[in-house]
Amino acid sequence: MTPRRIVPLLLAAFLLIGTAGQAQAAGYRYWSFWDRDGAKWVYATQGPSMAHPSDGDVQGFRFAVSENSGDAAQPRGTADFASICAKTPAEDGTKRVALVLDFGTAPDATTADALAAVAGPLRYNTTALLCAIAGYPKSGCGEQVSRTEKKQDSTAAPEAAEDKGDEDGPSIGLYAGIAVVAALAGAATWQARRRRNANR
């Protein structure tokens, strides 16, 4: 079996594991919104489009996987208005609001993140269905096809995807597959730890 045949098998196996883990997970991946109350963060009672901060307020956003608002991860680090806005003097008719943006940690990464890192760009439709990997195909997403079109695609696709690199050495796809496997293995380990901690 050549390296080119190994890559799809590895990817298929680990993508299935990642999908199963996502199906069992009871969480949401989003930006949570927080207000700073003295030395602690408080989950905001209003969304950012409805909240009207006052001069001197500190508000934060954290991107992470959370089961609900009670489980949501807070922005990290200390957030002090005086230090964040020290160089912004008060002015009549304006409000100074300190915003803390926390883009999350590596364990928050999903299968889509790992895939985008090695085979981007990805294209999705409005219902989050994955339509294209590495820009292929350029258009369309899950349309029905006739039997004739299906037969043509099944014979043409392998040729289009064939790696034109050195026939004797491993393909670039092999290294990309290894990177995806490593990323997914890390994500699976994190999910397992999280489930164990939740059951304690």
Short mmCIF file of C-alpha atoms in Angstrom, two decimals:
data_model
loop_
_atom_site.label_atom_id
_atom_site.label_comp_id
_atom_site.label_asym_id
_atom_site.label_seq_id
_atom_site.Cartn_x
_atom_site.Cartn_y
_atom_site.Cartn_z
CA MET A 1 0.00 0.00 0.00
CA THR A 2 1.48 3.35 -1.03
CA PRO A 3 1.58 6.45 1.25
CA ARG A 4 -1.14 8.07 -0.87
CA ARG A 5 -3.57 5.29 0.06
CA ILE A 6 -2.66 5.44 3.78
CA VAL A 7 -3.55 9.11 4.18
CA PRO A 8 -7.27 8.83 3.31
CA LEU A 9 -7.58 5.81 5.62
CA LEU A 10 -5.98 7.65 8.54
CA LEU A 11 -8.05 10.74 7.93
CA ALA A 12 -11.27 8.75 7.62
CA ALA A 13 -10.63 6.88 10.88
CA PHE A 14 -9.83 9.97 12.91
CA LEU A 15 -12.52 12.12 11.35
CA LEU A 16 -15.04 9.44 12.36
CA ILE A 17 -13.69 9.50 15.92
CA GLY A 18 -13.94 13.29 15.97
CA THR A 19 -17.52 13.15 14.67
CA ALA A 20 -18.53 10.60 17.29
CA GLY A 21 -17.03 12.74 20.03
CA GLN A 22 -18.93 15.78 18.81
CA ALA A 23 -22.19 13.83 18.69
CA GLN A 24 -21.77 12.78 22.35
CA ALA A 25 -20.72 16.22 23.53
CA ALA A 26 -23.42 18.38 25.07
CA GLY A 27 -21.89 21.78 24.52
CA TYR A 28 -21.76 24.87 22.39
CA ARG A 29 -18.82 26.64 20.81
CA TYR A 30 -19.31 30.39 20.99
CA TRP A 31 -18.17 33.78 22.30
CA SER A 32 -19.47 34.25 25.86
CA PHE A 33 -19.97 37.82 27.09
CA TRP A 34 -18.89 39.06 30.54
CA ASP A 35 -18.98 42.15 32.76
CA ARG A 36 -16.19 42.93 35.19
CA ASP A 37 -17.45 43.49 38.73
CA GLY A 38 -14.52 44.57 40.87
CA ALA A 39 -12.03 41.70 40.87
CA LYS A 40 -14.28 39.09 39.24
CA TRP A 41 -16.08 38.37 35.98
CA VAL A 42 -19.88 38.08 35.94
CA TYR A 43 -21.74 36.45 33.04
CA ALA A 44 -23.58 39.26 31.25
CA THR A 45 -27.37 39.28 31.61
CA GLN A 46 -27.77 40.99 28.24
CA GLY A 47 -26.19 40.36 24.87
CA PRO A 48 -23.61 42.82 23.53
CA SER A 49 -26.12 44.24 21.06
CA MET A 50 -28.43 45.20 23.96
CA ALA A 51 -25.96 46.22 26.67
CA HIS A 52 -25.20 49.92 27.24
CA PRO A 53 -21.93 50.22 29.18
CA SER A 54 -21.01 53.23 31.27
CA ASP A 55 -17.77 55.15 31.23
CA GLY A 56 -15.17 53.08 33.08
CA ASP A 57 -16.79 49.67 32.51
CA VAL A 58 -14.75 46.58 31.67
CA GLN A 59 -16.36 43.92 29.48
CA GLY A 60 -14.93 40.68 28.16
CA PHE A 61 -15.47 38.01 25.53
CA ARG A 62 -14.18 34.42 25.70
CA PHE A 63 -14.30 31.90 22.84
CA ALA A 64 -14.64 28.34 24.15
CA VAL A 65 -16.77 25.22 24.34
CA SER A 66 -19.37 25.46 27.11
CA GLU A 67 -22.38 23.40 28.14
CA ASN A 68 -24.31 26.46 29.36
CA SER A 69 -23.80 29.90 30.91
CA GLY A 70 -22.96 28.36 34.28
CA ASP A 71 -20.19 26.30 32.68
CA ALA A 72 -18.86 29.07 30.43
CA ALA A 73 -15.13 29.80 30.52
CA GLN A 74 -14.26 33.30 31.70
CA PRO A 75 -11.76 35.61 30.00
CA ARG A 76 -8.28 34.96 31.40
CA GLY A 77 -5.92 37.42 33.01
CA THR A 78 -6.47 40.44 35.20
CA ALA A 79 -8.67 43.17 33.82
CA ASP A 80 -8.26 46.57 35.40
CA PHE A 81 -9.80 49.62 33.73
CA ALA A 82 -7.12 51.96 35.07
CA SER A 83 -4.31 49.94 33.47
CA ILE A 84 -6.13 49.11 30.22
CA CYS A 85 -7.31 52.68 29.57
CA ALA A 86 -4.53 54.58 31.32
CA LYS A 87 -3.61 56.43 28.11
CA THR A 88 -7.20 57.33 27.20
CA PRO A 89 -8.30 60.50 29.03
CA ALA A 90 -11.95 61.17 29.78
CA GLU A 91 -13.71 63.50 27.34
CA ASP A 92 -17.13 65.14 27.45
CA GLY A 93 -19.67 63.35 25.29
CA THR A 94 -17.70 60.08 25.12
CA LYS A 95 -17.54 56.83 27.08
CA ARG A 96 -14.39 54.79 27.72
CA VAL A 97 -15.04 51.06 27.79
CA ALA A 98 -12.28 48.50 28.27
CA LEU A 99 -12.80 45.37 26.17
CA VAL A 100 -10.97 42.10 26.87
CA LEU A 101 -10.90 39.57 24.01
CA ASP A 102 -9.82 35.99 24.85
CA PHE A 103 -9.61 33.78 21.75
CA GLY A 104 -9.47 30.57 23.79
CA THR A 105 -6.91 27.78 24.05
CA ALA A 106 -5.69 24.94 21.85
CA PRO A 107 -8.03 22.34 23.45
CA ASP A 108 -10.99 24.42 22.20
CA ALA A 109 -10.01 23.51 18.63
CA THR A 110 -12.41 21.39 16.58
CA THR A 111 -11.97 18.96 13.72
CA ALA A 112 -12.79 21.84 11.38
CA ASP A 113 -9.91 23.88 12.84
CA ALA A 114 -7.48 21.00 12.32
CA LEU A 115 -8.75 20.46 8.79
CA ALA A 116 -8.52 24.16 7.92
CA ALA A 117 -4.91 24.24 9.15
CA VAL A 118 -3.78 21.61 6.64
CA ALA A 119 -6.36 21.73 3.86
CA GLY A 120 -7.85 25.22 3.79
CA PRO A 121 -9.72 27.09 2.59
CA LEU A 122 -12.91 25.39 3.74
CA ARG A 123 -16.31 26.47 2.48
CA TYR A 124 -19.59 26.01 4.34
CA ASN A 125 -23.20 26.76 3.46
CA THR A 126 -25.66 28.64 5.67
CA THR A 127 -26.53 25.47 7.62
CA ALA A 128 -22.85 24.75 8.44
CA LEU A 129 -22.59 21.87 5.96
CA LEU A 130 -19.01 21.44 4.75
CA CYS A 131 -19.10 22.12 1.01
CA ALA A 132 -15.44 22.36 -0.03
CA ILE A 133 -12.02 21.32 1.25
CA ALA A 134 -8.91 23.08 -0.07
CA GLY A 135 -11.21 25.10 -2.29
CA TYR A 136 -12.59 22.00 -4.03
CA PRO A 137 -15.16 22.09 -5.47
CA LYS A 138 -15.31 25.79 -6.32
CA SER A 139 -19.10 25.91 -6.23
CA GLY A 140 -22.11 23.92 -5.18
CA CYS A 141 -22.96 22.15 -1.95
CA GLY A 142 -24.75 18.83 -1.61
CA GLU A 143 -26.86 19.05 -4.76
CA GLN A 144 -28.57 15.96 -6.11
CA VAL A 145 -26.95 14.46 -9.20
CA SER A 146 -28.08 12.00 -11.86
CA ARG A 147 -26.65 8.49 -12.11
CA THR A 148 -24.64 9.52 -15.18
CA GLU A 149 -23.04 12.44 -13.33
CA LYS A 150 -22.31 10.20 -10.33
CA LYS A 151 -20.51 7.67 -12.54
CA GLN A 152 -18.42 10.42 -14.18
CA ASP A 153 -17.47 11.92 -10.80
CA SER A 154 -16.42 8.54 -9.40
CA THR A 155 -13.93 8.04 -12.24
CA ALA A 156 -12.70 11.65 -12.48
CA ALA A 157 -12.24 12.50 -8.80
CA PRO A 158 -9.19 10.30 -8.11
CA GLU A 159 -7.32 11.78 -11.07
CA ALA A 160 -8.14 15.33 -9.97
CA ALA A 161 -6.96 14.64 -6.44
CA GLU A 162 -3.80 12.77 -7.53
CA ASP A 163 -0.63 14.21 -6.00
CA LYS A 164 1.84 15.27 -8.71
CA GLY A 165 4.85 15.14 -6.44
CA ASP A 166 7.69 12.61 -6.43
CA GLU A 167 6.26 9.14 -7.10
CA ASP A 168 9.00 7.43 -5.05
CA GLY A 169 8.71 9.48 -1.86
CA PRO A 170 5.88 10.22 0.57
CA SER A 171 3.34 12.74 -0.65
CA ILE A 172 2.69 16.10 0.97
CA GLY A 173 -0.71 14.68 1.85
CA LEU A 174 0.94 12.16 4.18
CA TYR A 175 2.51 14.90 6.28
CA ALA A 176 -0.75 16.84 6.28
CA GLY A 177 -2.57 13.70 7.40
CA ILE A 178 -0.15 13.19 10.28
CA ALA A 179 -0.70 16.79 11.41
CA VAL A 180 -4.48 16.30 11.35
CA VAL A 181 -4.18 13.03 13.27
CA ALA A 182 -2.06 14.72 15.95
CA ALA A 183 -4.46 17.62 16.29
CA LEU A 184 -7.49 15.32 16.53
CA ALA A 185 -5.78 13.06 19.02
CA GLY A 186 -5.14 16.09 21.24
CA ALA A 187 -8.76 17.20 20.94
CA ALA A 188 -10.01 13.69 21.77
CA THR A 189 -7.80 13.57 24.89
CA TRP A 190 -9.12 16.94 26.03
CA GLN A 191 -12.74 15.82 25.54
CA ALA A 192 -12.14 12.63 27.53
CA ARG A 193 -10.62 14.61 30.43
CA ARG A 194 -13.50 17.05 30.37
CA ARG A 195 -16.06 14.23 30.56
CA ARG A 196 -14.19 12.66 33.50
CA ASN A 197 -14.10 15.99 35.35
CA ALA A 198 -17.81 16.55 34.70
CA ASN A 199 -18.69 13.14 36.16
CA ARG A 200 -16.82 13.73 39.43
#
